[in-house]
């Protein structure tokens, strides 16, 4: 079945949904707020130290990955709560794994930040 709205109208609607979802994430989830704040701090630090384009590439990839994994973690948690509002061990297991993915991405990003900023902080 063909859409009656046209290609551009469909893309505009998708953009609205995307922006709304991002807004919901950043205004309702404390973990996402904290991660967004820390990511913003690292962007400022990157400008302060004048990191090169390759360092920016890795830093922005890490920031994007952190925020994307946090969004997916939040979506999994909300879906689990919707499906089974009461406590259930399997739902808890699923939510723990989802949170673990977010924590793992943060740890990898800390390693990336350490590699990027070590020469700027501890040069001879």
CSV table of N, CA and C in Angstrom, one decimal:
chain,number,residue,atom,x,y,z
A,1,UNK,N,0.8,-1.2,0.0
A,1,UNK,CA,0.0,0.0,0.0
A,1,UNK,C,0.9,1.2,0.0
A,2,UNK,N,0.6,2.1,-0.9
A,2,UNK,CA,1.4,3.3,-1.1
A,2,UNK,C,0.9,4.5,-0.1
A,3,UNK,N,1.9,5.2,0.5
A,3,UNK,CA,1.6,6.3,1.4
A,3,UNK,C,1.0,7.4,0.5
A,4,UNK,N,0.0,8.1,1.1
A,4,UNK,CA,-0.6,9.2,0.4
A,4,UNK,C,0.0,10.5,0.8
A,5,UNK,N,0.9,10.5,1.7
A,5,UNK,CA,1.5,11.8,2.2
A,5,UNK,C,2.7,12.3,1.4
A,6,UNK,N,3.3,11.4,0.6
A,6,UNK,CA,4.5,11.8,-0.1
A,6,UNK,C,5.8,11.6,0.7
A,7,UNK,N,6.9,11.5,0.0
A,7,UNK,CA,8.2,11.2,0.6
A,7,UNK,C,8.6,12.2,1.6
A,8,UNK,N,8.6,13.5,1.2
A,8,UNK,CA,9.1,14.6,2.1
A,8,UNK,C,8.2,14.7,3.3
A,9,UNK,N,6.9,14.6,3.1
A,9,UNK,CA,6.0,14.7,4.3
A,9,UNK,C,6.3,13.5,5.3
A,10,UNK,N,6.5,12.3,4.7
A,10,UNK,CA,6.8,11.2,5.6
A,10,UNK,C,8.1,11.4,6.4
A,11,UNK,N,9.1,12.0,5.7
A,11,UNK,CA,10.4,12.2,6.3
A,11,UNK,C,10.2,13.3,7.4
A,12,UNK,N,9.4,14.3,7.1
A,12,UNK,CA,9.2,15.4,8.1
A,12,UNK,C,8.5,14.8,9.4
A,13,UNK,N,7.6,13.9,9.2
A,13,UNK,CA,6.9,13.2,10.3
A,13,UNK,C,7.9,12.4,11.1
A,14,UNK,N,8.8,11.7,10.4
A,14,UNK,CA,9.8,10.9,11.1
A,14,UNK,C,10.7,11.8,11.9
A,15,UNK,N,11.1,12.9,11.4
A,15,UNK,CA,11.9,13.9,12.1
A,15,UNK,C,11.2,14.4,13.4
A,16,UNK,N,9.9,14.7,13.3
A,16,UNK,CA,9.2,15.1,14.4
A,16,UNK,C,9.2,14.0,15.5
A,17,UNK,N,8.9,12.8,15.1
A,17,UNK,CA,8.9,11.7,16.1
A,17,UNK,C,10.3,11.5,16.7
A,18,UNK,N,11.4,11.6,15.9
A,18,UNK,CA,12.7,11.5,16.4
A,18,UNK,C,13.0,12.6,17.4
A,19,UNK,N,12.7,13.8,17.1
A,19,UNK,CA,13.0,14.9,18.0
A,19,UNK,C,12.1,14.8,19.3
A,20,UNK,N,10.9,14.3,19.2
A,20,UNK,CA,10.1,14.1,20.3
A,20,UNK,C,10.6,13.0,21.2
A,21,UNK,N,11.1,11.9,20.6
A,21,UNK,CA,11.7,10.9,21.4
A,21,UNK,C,13.0,11.3,22.1
A,22,UNK,N,13.8,12.1,21.4
A,22,UNK,CA,15.0,12.7,22.0
A,22,UNK,C,14.6,13.6,23.2
A,23,UNK,N,13.6,14.4,23.0
A,23,UNK,CA,13.2,15.3,24.0
A,23,UNK,C,12.7,14.5,25.3
A,24,UNK,N,11.9,13.5,25.0
A,24,UNK,CA,11.4,12.7,26.1
A,24,UNK,C,12.5,12.1,26.9
A,25,UNK,N,13.5,11.5,26.2
A,25,UNK,CA,14.7,10.9,26.8
A,25,UNK,C,15.4,11.9,27.7
A,26,UNK,N,15.7,13.1,27.1
A,26,UNK,CA,16.5,14.0,27.9
A,26,UNK,C,15.8,14.8,28.9
A,27,UNK,N,14.5,14.8,28.9
A,27,UNK,CA,13.7,15.5,30.0
A,27,UNK,C,13.1,14.6,31.0
A,28,UNK,N,13.1,13.3,30.8
A,28,UNK,CA,12.4,12.4,31.8
A,28,UNK,C,13.4,11.4,32.4
A,29,UNK,N,14.5,11.1,31.8
A,29,UNK,CA,15.4,10.1,32.4
A,29,UNK,C,16.6,10.7,33.0
A,30,UNK,N,16.8,10.4,34.3
A,30,UNK,CA,17.9,11.0,35.0
A,30,UNK,C,19.3,10.5,34.5
A,31,UNK,N,19.4,9.2,34.2
A,31,UNK,CA,20.6,8.7,33.7
A,31,UNK,C,21.0,9.4,32.3
A,32,UNK,N,20.0,9.6,31.5
A,32,UNK,CA,20.2,10.2,30.2
A,32,UNK,C,20.6,11.7,30.4
A,33,UNK,N,20.0,12.3,31.3
A,33,UNK,CA,20.4,13.7,31.6
A,33,UNK,C,21.8,13.8,32.0
A,34,UNK,N,22.2,12.9,33.0
A,34,UNK,CA,23.6,12.9,33.5
A,34,UNK,C,24.6,12.6,32.4
A,35,UNK,N,24.3,11.6,31.5
A,35,UNK,CA,25.2,11.3,30.5
A,35,UNK,C,25.3,12.4,29.4
A,36,UNK,N,24.2,13.0,29.1
A,36,UNK,CA,24.2,14.1,28.2
A,36,UNK,C,25.0,15.3,28.7
A,37,UNK,N,24.9,15.6,30.0
A,37,UNK,CA,25.7,16.6,30.6
A,37,UNK,C,27.2,16.3,30.5
A,38,UNK,N,27.6,15.1,30.9
A,38,UNK,CA,29.0,14.7,30.8
A,38,UNK,C,29.5,14.7,29.4
A,39,UNK,N,28.7,14.3,28.5
A,39,UNK,CA,29.1,14.3,27.1
A,39,UNK,C,29.3,15.8,26.6
A,40,UNK,N,28.5,16.7,27.0
A,40,UNK,CA,28.6,18.1,26.7
A,40,UNK,C,29.9,18.6,27.3
A,41,UNK,N,30.2,18.2,28.5
A,41,UNK,CA,31.4,18.7,29.2
A,41,UNK,C,32.7,18.2,28.4
A,42,UNK,N,32.6,17.0,27.9
A,42,UNK,CA,33.8,16.5,27.1
A,42,UNK,C,33.9,17.2,25.7
A,43,UNK,N,32.8,17.7,25.2
A,43,UNK,CA,32.9,18.5,24.0
A,43,UNK,C,33.6,19.8,24.3
A,44,UNK,N,33.2,20.4,25.4
A,44,UNK,CA,33.9,21.7,25.8
A,44,UNK,C,35.4,21.4,26.1
A,45,UNK,N,35.7,20.3,26.7
A,45,UNK,CA,37.1,20.0,27.0
A,45,UNK,C,37.8,19.7,25.7
A,46,UNK,N,37.2,19.1,24.8
A,46,UNK,CA,37.8,18.9,23.5
A,46,UNK,C,38.2,20.2,22.8
A,47,UNK,N,37.3,21.2,22.8
A,47,UNK,CA,37.7,22.5,22.3
A,47,UNK,C,38.8,23.2,23.1
A,48,UNK,N,38.7,23.0,24.4
A,48,UNK,CA,39.8,23.6,25.3
A,48,UNK,C,41.1,23.1,24.9
A,49,UNK,N,41.3,21.8,24.8
A,49,UNK,CA,42.6,21.2,24.5
A,49,UNK,C,42.9,21.2,23.0
A,50,UNK,N,42.0,21.6,22.1
A,50,UNK,CA,42.2,21.6,20.7
A,50,UNK,C,42.6,20.2,20.1
A,51,UNK,N,41.8,19.2,20.5
A,51,UNK,CA,42.0,17.9,20.0
A,51,UNK,C,41.9,17.9,18.5
A,52,UNK,N,42.6,16.9,17.9
A,52,UNK,CA,42.6,16.9,16.4
A,52,UNK,C,41.4,16.2,15.8
A,53,UNK,N,41.3,16.2,14.5
A,53,UNK,CA,40.1,15.7,13.9
A,53,UNK,C,39.9,14.2,14.1
A,54,UNK,N,40.9,13.4,14.3
A,54,UNK,CA,40.8,12.0,14.5
A,54,UNK,C,40.3,11.8,16.0
A,55,UNK,N,40.8,12.6,16.9
A,55,UNK,CA,40.4,12.5,18.3
A,55,UNK,C,38.9,12.9,18.4
A,56,UNK,N,38.5,13.9,17.6
A,56,UNK,CA,37.1,14.3,17.6
A,56,UNK,C,36.3,13.2,17.0
A,57,UNK,N,36.8,12.5,16.0
A,57,UNK,CA,36.0,11.4,15.4
A,57,UNK,C,35.7,10.3,16.5
A,58,UNK,N,36.8,9.9,17.2
A,58,UNK,CA,36.6,8.9,18.2
A,58,UNK,C,35.7,9.4,19.4
A,59,UNK,N,35.9,10.7,19.8
A,59,UNK,CA,35.1,11.2,20.9
A,59,UNK,C,33.7,11.3,20.5
A,60,UNK,N,33.4,11.8,19.3
A,60,UNK,CA,32.0,11.9,18.9
A,60,UNK,C,31.3,10.5,18.7
A,61,UNK,N,32.1,9.6,18.2
A,61,UNK,CA,31.6,8.2,18.1
A,61,UNK,C,31.2,7.6,19.4
A,62,UNK,N,32.1,7.9,20.4
A,62,UNK,CA,31.8,7.4,21.8
A,62,UNK,C,30.6,8.1,22.4
A,63,UNK,N,30.5,9.4,22.2
A,63,UNK,CA,29.4,10.1,22.7
A,63,UNK,C,28.1,9.6,22.1
A,64,UNK,N,28.1,9.5,20.8
A,64,UNK,CA,26.9,9.0,20.1
A,64,UNK,C,26.5,7.6,20.6
A,65,UNK,N,27.5,6.7,20.8
A,65,UNK,CA,27.3,5.4,21.2
A,65,UNK,C,26.7,5.4,22.6
A,66,UNK,N,27.2,6.2,23.5
A,66,UNK,CA,26.7,6.3,24.9
A,66,UNK,C,25.3,6.7,24.9
A,67,UNK,N,24.9,7.7,24.2
A,67,UNK,CA,23.6,8.2,24.2
A,67,UNK,C,22.6,7.3,23.5
A,68,UNK,N,23.1,6.6,22.4
A,68,UNK,CA,22.2,5.7,21.7
A,68,UNK,C,21.9,4.4,22.5
A,69,UNK,N,23.0,3.9,23.2
A,69,UNK,CA,22.8,2.7,24.1
A,69,UNK,C,21.9,3.1,25.3
A,70,UNK,N,22.1,4.3,25.8
A,70,UNK,CA,21.2,4.7,26.9
A,70,UNK,C,19.7,4.8,26.4
A,71,UNK,N,19.5,5.3,25.2
A,71,UNK,CA,18.2,5.4,24.7
A,71,UNK,C,17.6,4.0,24.5
A,72,UNK,N,18.4,3.1,24.0
A,72,UNK,CA,17.9,1.7,23.8
A,72,UNK,C,17.6,1.1,25.2
A,73,UNK,N,18.5,1.3,26.2
A,73,UNK,CA,18.3,0.8,27.5
A,73,UNK,C,17.0,1.3,28.1
A,74,UNK,N,16.7,2.6,27.9
A,74,UNK,CA,15.5,3.2,28.4
A,74,UNK,C,14.3,2.6,27.7
A,75,UNK,N,14.4,2.4,26.4
A,75,UNK,CA,13.3,1.8,25.6
A,75,UNK,C,13.0,0.4,26.1
A,76,UNK,N,14.0,-0.4,26.4
A,76,UNK,CA,13.9,-1.8,26.8
A,76,UNK,C,13.2,-1.8,28.2
A,77,UNK,N,13.7,-0.9,29.1
A,77,UNK,CA,13.1,-0.8,30.4
A,77,UNK,C,11.6,-0.4,30.4
A,78,UNK,N,11.3,0.6,29.6
A,78,UNK,CA,9.9,1.0,29.4
A,78,UNK,C,9.0,-0.1,28.9
A,79,UNK,N,9.5,-0.8,27.9
A,79,UNK,CA,8.8,-1.9,27.3
A,79,UNK,C,8.5,-3.0,28.3
A,80,UNK,N,9.6,-3.4,29.0
A,80,UNK,CA,9.4,-4.4,30.1
A,80,UNK,C,8.4,-4.0,31.1
A,81,UNK,N,8.4,-2.7,31.5
A,81,UNK,CA,7.4,-2.2,32.5
A,81,UNK,C,6.0,-2.3,31.9
A,82,UNK,N,5.9,-2.0,30.6
A,82,UNK,CA,4.6,-2.1,30.0
A,82,UNK,C,4.1,-3.5,29.9
A,83,UNK,N,4.9,-4.4,29.5
A,83,UNK,CA,4.5,-5.8,29.3
A,83,UNK,C,4.2,-6.5,30.7
A,84,UNK,N,5.1,-6.2,31.7
A,84,UNK,CA,4.9,-6.9,33.0
A,84,UNK,C,5.1,-5.9,34.1
A,85,UNK,N,4.1,-5.1,34.5
A,85,UNK,CA,4.3,-4.0,35.5
A,85,UNK,C,4.8,-4.5,36.8
A,86,UNK,N,4.4,-5.7,37.2
A,86,UNK,CA,4.9,-6.3,38.5
A,86,UNK,C,6.2,-6.9,38.3
A,87,UNK,N,6.9,-7.1,39.5
A,87,UNK,CA,8.2,-7.7,39.5
A,87,UNK,C,8.1,-9.2,38.9
A,88,UNK,N,9.1,-9.5,38.1
A,88,UNK,CA,9.2,-10.8,37.5
A,88,UNK,C,10.7,-11.1,37.3
A,89,UNK,N,11.2,-12.2,37.8
A,89,UNK,CA,12.7,-12.4,37.6
A,89,UNK,C,13.2,-12.3,36.2
A,90,UNK,N,12.4,-12.8,35.2
A,90,UNK,CA,12.9,-12.8,33.9
A,90,UNK,C,12.9,-11.3,33.3
A,91,UNK,N,11.9,-10.5,33.7
A,91,UNK,CA,11.9,-9.1,33.3
A,91,UNK,C,13.1,-8.4,34.0
A,92,UNK,N,13.4,-8.7,35.3
A,92,UNK,CA,14.5,-8.1,36.0
A,92,UNK,C,15.8,-8.5,35.3
A,93,UNK,N,15.9,-9.7,34.8
A,93,UNK,CA,17.1,-10.2,34.1
A,93,UNK,C,17.3,-9.4,32.8
A,94,UNK,N,16.3,-9.2,32.1
A,94,UNK,CA,16.3,-8.5,30.8
A,94,UNK,C,16.7,-7.0,31.1
A,95,UNK,N,16.1,-6.4,32.1
A,95,UNK,CA,16.5,-5.0,32.4
A,95,UNK,C,17.9,-4.9,32.9
A,96,UNK,N,18.4,-5.9,33.6
A,96,UNK,CA,19.8,-5.8,34.1
A,96,UNK,C,20.8,-6.0,32.9
A,97,UNK,N,20.5,-6.8,32.0
A,97,UNK,CA,21.3,-7.0,30.8
A,97,UNK,C,21.4,-5.7,30.0
A,98,UNK,N,20.2,-5.0,29.9
A,98,UNK,CA,20.1,-3.8,29.1
A,98,UNK,C,20.9,-2.7,29.8
A,99,UNK,N,20.8,-2.6,31.2
A,99,UNK,CA,21.6,-1.6,31.9
A,99,UNK,C,23.1,-2.0,31.8
A,100,UNK,N,23.4,-3.2,31.8
A,100,UNK,CA,24.8,-3.6,31.7
A,100,UNK,C,25.4,-3.2,30.4
A,101,UNK,N,24.6,-3.2,29.3
A,101,UNK,CA,25.1,-2.7,28.0
A,101,UNK,C,25.4,-1.3,28.1
A,102,UNK,N,24.6,-0.5,28.7
A,102,UNK,CA,24.8,0.9,28.9
A,102,UNK,C,26.1,1.2,29.7
A,103,UNK,N,26.3,0.4,30.8
A,103,UNK,CA,27.5,0.6,31.6
A,103,UNK,C,28.7,0.2,30.9
A,104,UNK,N,28.6,-0.9,30.1
A,104,UNK,CA,29.8,-1.3,29.3
A,104,UNK,C,30.2,-0.2,28.3
A,105,UNK,N,29.2,0.4,27.7
A,105,UNK,CA,29.6,1.5,26.7
A,105,UNK,C,30.2,2.7,27.4
A,106,UNK,N,29.8,3.0,28.6
A,106,UNK,CA,30.4,4.1,29.4
A,106,UNK,C,31.8,3.7,29.7
A,107,UNK,N,32.1,2.5,30.1
A,107,UNK,CA,33.5,2.0,30.4
A,107,UNK,C,34.4,2.1,29.2
A,108,UNK,N,33.9,1.7,28.1
A,108,UNK,CA,34.7,1.8,26.8
A,108,UNK,C,34.9,3.2,26.5
A,109,UNK,N,34.0,4.1,26.7
A,109,UNK,CA,34.1,5.5,26.4
A,109,UNK,C,35.1,6.2,27.4
A,110,UNK,N,35.2,5.7,28.6
A,110,UNK,CA,36.2,6.2,29.6
A,110,UNK,C,37.6,5.8,29.1
A,111,UNK,N,37.7,4.6,28.6
A,111,UNK,CA,39.0,4.2,28.0
A,111,UNK,C,39.4,5.1,26.8
A,112,UNK,N,38.4,5.3,25.9
A,112,UNK,CA,38.7,6.2,24.8
A,112,UNK,C,39.1,7.6,25.2
A,113,UNK,N,38.4,8.2,26.2
A,113,UNK,CA,38.7,9.5,26.7
A,113,UNK,C,40.1,9.5,27.3
A,114,UNK,N,40.5,8.5,28.0
A,114,UNK,CA,41.8,8.4,28.6
A,114,UNK,C,42.9,8.4,27.6
A,115,UNK,N,42.6,7.6,26.5
A,115,UNK,CA,43.6,7.6,25.4
A,115,UNK,C,43.7,8.9,24.7
A,116,UNK,N,42.6,9.6,24.5
A,116,UNK,CA,42.6,10.9,23.9
A,116,UNK,C,43.3,12.0,24.7
A,117,UNK,N,42.9,12.0,26.0
A,117,UNK,CA,43.3,13.2,26.8
A,117,UNK,C,44.6,13.0,27.6
A,118,UNK,N,45.1,11.7,27.7
A,118,UNK,CA,46.4,11.5,28.5
A,118,UNK,C,47.5,12.4,28.0
A,119,UNK,N,47.8,12.5,26.7
A,119,UNK,CA,48.9,13.3,26.2
A,119,UNK,C,48.7,14.8,26.5
A,120,UNK,N,47.4,15.3,26.6
A,120,UNK,CA,47.2,16.7,26.9
A,120,UNK,C,47.4,17.0,28.4
A,121,UNK,N,47.1,16.0,29.2
A,121,UNK,CA,47.1,16.2,30.6
A,121,UNK,C,48.5,15.9,31.2
A,122,UNK,N,49.2,14.9,30.6
A,122,UNK,CA,50.5,14.5,31.2
A,122,UNK,C,51.6,14.5,30.3
A,123,UNK,N,51.8,15.6,29.5
A,123,UNK,CA,52.9,15.7,28.6
A,123,UNK,C,54.1,16.2,29.4
A,124,UNK,N,55.3,16.0,28.7
A,124,UNK,CA,56.6,16.3,29.4
A,124,UNK,C,56.8,17.8,29.6
